PDB file of C-alpha atoms in Angstrom:
ATOM      1  CA  UNK A 996     -26.105 -50.781 -51.546  1.00 46.00           C
ATOM      2  CA  UNK A 997     -27.719 -47.798 -49.980  1.00 54.00           C
ATOM      3  CA  UNK A 998     -25.136 -45.674 -48.662  1.00 54.00           C
ATOM      4  CA  UNK A 999     -25.871 -45.067 -44.611  1.00 48.00           C
ATOM      5  CA  UNK A1000     -24.862 -42.114 -42.608  1.00 53.00           C
ATOM      6  CA  UNK A1001     -24.205 -41.463 -38.851  1.00 57.00           C
ATOM      7  CA  UNK A1002     -23.209 -44.703 -37.815  1.00 64.00           C
ATOM      8  CA  UNK A1003     -23.876 -46.970 -40.031  1.00 74.00           C
ATOM      9  CA  UNK A1004     -26.218 -49.954 -40.704  1.00 79.00           C
ATOM     10  CA  UNK A1005     -26.758 -51.115 -36.774  1.00 78.00           C
ATOM     11  CA  UNK A1006     -27.328 -47.286 -36.331  1.00 76.00           C
ATOM     12  CA  UNK A1007     -30.097 -47.055 -39.714  1.00 78.00           C
ATOM     13  CA  UNK A1008     -31.285 -50.216 -38.003  1.00 78.00           C
ATOM     14  CA  UNK A1009     -31.893 -49.681 -34.282  1.00 73.00           C
ATOM     15  CA  UNK A1010     -33.610 -46.225 -36.083  1.00 71.00           C
ATOM     16  CA  UNK A1011     -36.025 -47.996 -38.196  1.00 74.00           C
ATOM     17  CA  UNK A1012     -36.513 -50.615 -34.293  1.00 70.00           C
ATOM     18  CA  UNK A1013     -37.202 -47.704 -32.650  1.00 66.00           C
ATOM     19  CA  UNK A1014     -39.861 -45.645 -35.608  1.00 69.00           C
ATOM     20  CA  UNK A1015     -41.373 -48.755 -36.569  1.00 67.00           C
ATOM     21  CA  UNK A1016     -42.259 -49.345 -32.214  1.00 62.00           C
ATOM     22  CA  UNK A1017     -40.162 -52.263 -31.377  1.00 69.00           C
ATOM     23  CA  UNK A1018     -42.373 -53.839 -28.319  1.00 77.00           C
ATOM     24  CA  UNK A1019     -39.139 -54.792 -26.175  1.00 77.00           C
ATOM     25  CA  UNK A1020     -38.195 -50.787 -26.537  1.00 76.00           C
ATOM     26  CA  UNK A1021     -41.338 -50.204 -25.379  1.00 79.00           C
ATOM     27  CA  UNK A1022     -41.703 -52.111 -22.656  1.00 84.00           C
ATOM     28  CA  UNK A1023     -38.381 -51.161 -21.580  1.00 85.00           C
ATOM     29  CA  UNK A1024     -39.654 -47.366 -21.054  1.00 84.00           C
ATOM     30  CA  UNK A1025     -42.290 -48.275 -19.432  1.00 88.00           C
ATOM     31  CA  UNK A1026     -41.245 -50.278 -17.442  1.00 91.00           C
ATOM     32  CA  UNK A1027     -38.410 -48.098 -16.500  1.00 89.00           C
ATOM     33  CA  UNK A1028     -40.555 -44.629 -16.303  1.00 91.00           C
ATOM     34  CA  UNK A1029     -42.995 -47.147 -13.754  1.00 93.00           C
ATOM     35  CA  UNK A1030     -40.172 -47.856 -11.689  1.00 92.00           C
ATOM     36  CA  UNK A1031     -39.356 -44.435 -12.257  1.00 90.00           C
ATOM     37  CA  UNK A1032     -42.187 -42.789 -10.084  1.00 92.00           C
ATOM     38  CA  UNK A1033     -42.571 -45.210  -7.941  1.00 92.00           C
ATOM     39  CA  UNK A1034     -38.768 -43.705  -6.795  1.00 88.00           C
ATOM     40  CA  UNK A1035     -40.705 -40.150  -6.419  1.00 89.00           C
ATOM     41  CA  UNK A1036     -43.365 -41.909  -4.477  1.00 89.00           C
ATOM     42  CA  UNK A1037     -40.944 -43.837  -2.023  1.00 88.00           C
ATOM     43  CA  UNK A1038     -39.036 -40.217  -2.025  1.00 84.00           C
ATOM     44  CA  UNK A1039     -42.184 -38.291  -0.862  1.00 85.00           C
ATOM     45  CA  UNK A1040     -42.979 -40.574   2.190  1.00 87.00           C
ATOM     46  CA  UNK A1041     -39.673 -40.742   3.038  1.00 82.00           C
ATOM     47  CA  UNK A1042     -39.312 -36.920   2.484  1.00 79.00           C
ATOM     48  CA  UNK A1043     -36.104 -37.399   0.650  1.00 75.00           C
ATOM     49  CA  UNK A1044     -35.121 -33.700  -0.445  1.00 71.00           C
ATOM     50  CA  UNK A1045     -31.929 -34.664  -3.057  1.00 69.00           C
ATOM     51  CA  UNK A1046     -32.439 -35.229  -7.103  1.00 72.00           C
ATOM     52  CA  UNK A1047     -33.649 -38.207  -8.117  1.00 78.00           C
ATOM     53  CA  UNK A1048     -34.134 -39.570 -11.872  1.00 80.00           C
ATOM     54  CA  UNK A1049     -36.386 -38.064 -14.211  1.00 81.00           C
ATOM     55  CA  UNK A1050     -39.035 -40.187 -16.383  1.00 85.00           C
ATOM     56  CA  UNK A1051     -37.832 -40.452 -19.935  1.00 84.00           C
ATOM     57  CA  UNK A1052     -40.015 -38.715 -22.460  1.00 82.00           C
ATOM     58  CA  UNK A1053     -42.619 -39.909 -24.542  1.00 81.00           C
ATOM     59  CA  UNK A1054     -40.463 -39.713 -28.295  1.00 78.00           C
ATOM     60  CA  UNK A1055     -37.766 -42.190 -27.432  1.00 72.00           C
ATOM     61  CA  UNK A1056     -36.060 -40.612 -30.616  1.00 72.00           C
ATOM     62  CA  UNK A1057     -35.432 -37.414 -28.138  1.00 76.00           C
ATOM     63  CA  UNK A1058     -33.415 -39.364 -25.757  1.00 74.00           C
ATOM     64  CA  UNK A1059     -30.170 -38.518 -28.176  1.00 71.00           C
ATOM     65  CA  UNK A1060     -30.121 -34.924 -26.950  1.00 72.00           C
ATOM     66  CA  UNK A1061     -31.475 -35.390 -23.075  1.00 72.00           C
ATOM     67  CA  UNK A1062     -29.112 -33.688 -20.741  1.00 71.00           C
ATOM     68  CA  UNK A1063     -31.562 -35.812 -17.967  1.00 68.00           C
ATOM     69  CA  UNK A1064     -29.352 -38.572 -19.177  1.00 69.00           C
ATOM     70  CA  UNK A1065     -26.244 -37.371 -17.797  1.00 66.00           C
ATOM     71  CA  UNK A1066     -27.788 -35.927 -14.444  1.00 66.00           C
ATOM     72  CA  UNK A1067     -25.616 -37.601 -11.234  1.00 61.00           C
ATOM     73  CA  UNK A1068     -28.257 -39.258  -9.032  1.00 60.00           C
ATOM     74  CA  UNK A1069     -28.651 -40.030  -5.500  1.00 56.00           C
ATOM     75  CA  UNK A1070     -30.156 -43.191  -5.067  1.00 54.00           C
ATOM     76  CA  UNK A1071     -28.422 -44.272  -1.604  1.00 56.00           C
ATOM     77  CA  UNK A1072     -29.126 -43.104   2.369  1.00 55.00           C
ATOM     78  CA  UNK A1073     -26.565 -42.728   4.323  1.00 53.00           C
ATOM     79  CA  UNK A1074     -26.243 -40.796   8.076  1.00 55.00           C
ATOM     80  CA  UNK A1075     -23.979 -38.076   5.768  1.00 62.00           C
ATOM     81  CA  UNK A1076     -25.057 -35.117   4.784  1.00 69.00           C
ATOM     82  CA  UNK A1077     -25.872 -36.017   1.007  1.00 70.00           C
ATOM     83  CA  UNK A1078     -22.340 -33.603  -0.861  1.00 75.00           C
ATOM     84  CA  UNK A1079     -22.978 -29.932  -2.205  1.00 80.00           C
ATOM     85  CA  UNK A1080     -23.060 -31.062  -6.046  1.00 79.00           C
ATOM     86  CA  UNK A1081     -26.118 -33.086  -5.010  1.00 75.00           C
ATOM     87  CA  UNK A1082     -28.188 -31.313  -2.972  1.00 78.00           C
ATOM     88  CA  UNK A1083     -27.313 -27.569  -4.306  1.00 84.00           C
ATOM     89  CA  UNK A1084     -28.304 -26.542  -7.436  1.00 86.00           C
ATOM     90  CA  UNK A1085     -25.496 -23.586  -7.701  1.00 92.00           C
ATOM     91  CA  UNK A1086     -23.062 -25.507  -6.938  1.00 91.00           C
ATOM     92  CA  UNK A1087     -24.041 -27.956  -9.511  1.00 87.00           C
ATOM     93  CA  UNK A1088     -23.767 -25.194 -12.806  1.00 91.00           C
ATOM     94  CA  UNK A1089     -20.539 -24.231 -11.431  1.00 93.00           C
ATOM     95  CA  UNK A1090     -19.993 -28.628 -11.809  1.00 92.00           C
ATOM     96  CA  UNK A1091     -20.872 -28.229 -15.294  1.00 91.00           C
ATOM     97  CA  UNK A1092     -19.499 -25.288 -16.216  1.00 94.00           C
ATOM     98  CA  UNK A1093     -15.773 -26.410 -15.123  1.00 95.00           C
ATOM     99  CA  UNK A1094     -16.464 -29.817 -17.416  1.00 94.00           C
ATOM    100  CA  UNK A1095     -17.406 -27.241 -19.862  1.00 95.00           C
ATOM    101  CA  UNK A1096     -14.645 -24.919 -19.439  1.00 95.00           C
ATOM    102  CA  UNK A1097     -12.698 -28.240 -19.732  1.00 95.00           C
ATOM    103  CA  UNK A1098     -13.469 -29.164 -22.660  1.00 95.00           C
ATOM    104  CA  UNK A1099     -12.985 -25.730 -24.240  1.00 96.00           C
ATOM    105  CA  UNK A1100      -9.802 -26.452 -23.466  1.00 96.00           C
ATOM    106  CA  UNK A1101      -9.268 -29.607 -24.655  1.00 95.00           C
ATOM    107  CA  UNK A1102     -10.228 -27.806 -27.605  1.00 95.00           C
ATOM    108  CA  UNK A1103      -7.853 -25.304 -27.607  1.00 95.00           C
ATOM    109  CA  UNK A1104      -5.300 -27.669 -27.164  1.00 94.00           C
ATOM    110  CA  UNK A1105      -6.062 -29.769 -30.255  1.00 93.00           C
ATOM    111  CA  UNK A1106      -6.481 -26.492 -32.234  1.00 94.00           C
ATOM    112  CA  UNK A1107      -2.823 -25.838 -31.308  1.00 93.00           C
ATOM    113  CA  UNK A1108      -1.650 -29.148 -32.586  1.00 92.00           C
ATOM    114  CA  UNK A1109      -3.302 -29.087 -35.950  1.00 91.00           C
ATOM    115  CA  UNK A1110      -1.752 -25.750 -36.393  1.00 89.00           C
ATOM    116  CA  UNK A1111       1.656 -26.825 -36.159  1.00 76.00           C
TER     117      UNK A1111
END
């Protein structure tokens, strides 16, 4: 039996489907990018000024390391102004920095527990 690393047989099967150009995944990829393009056109016509989802990269395998998938986007409109975390790049950078600091604190606590 062949050893399969990084998640086992299901992971290997998924990678093989992506490499072979699975038509279902390709159709979903194209459909998503088409919907994102329509959303950007709509936002341009309505003069919407907050972050929208970005199209997926052409190489599906690069999605694993794509930070755009973790971005918070605003898909609705309201009478109130959008939250600063969505409209102000400095606030977005600060939020990311806080998340990194939280992860560092968690890792530090984990390392201290392992020392004992």
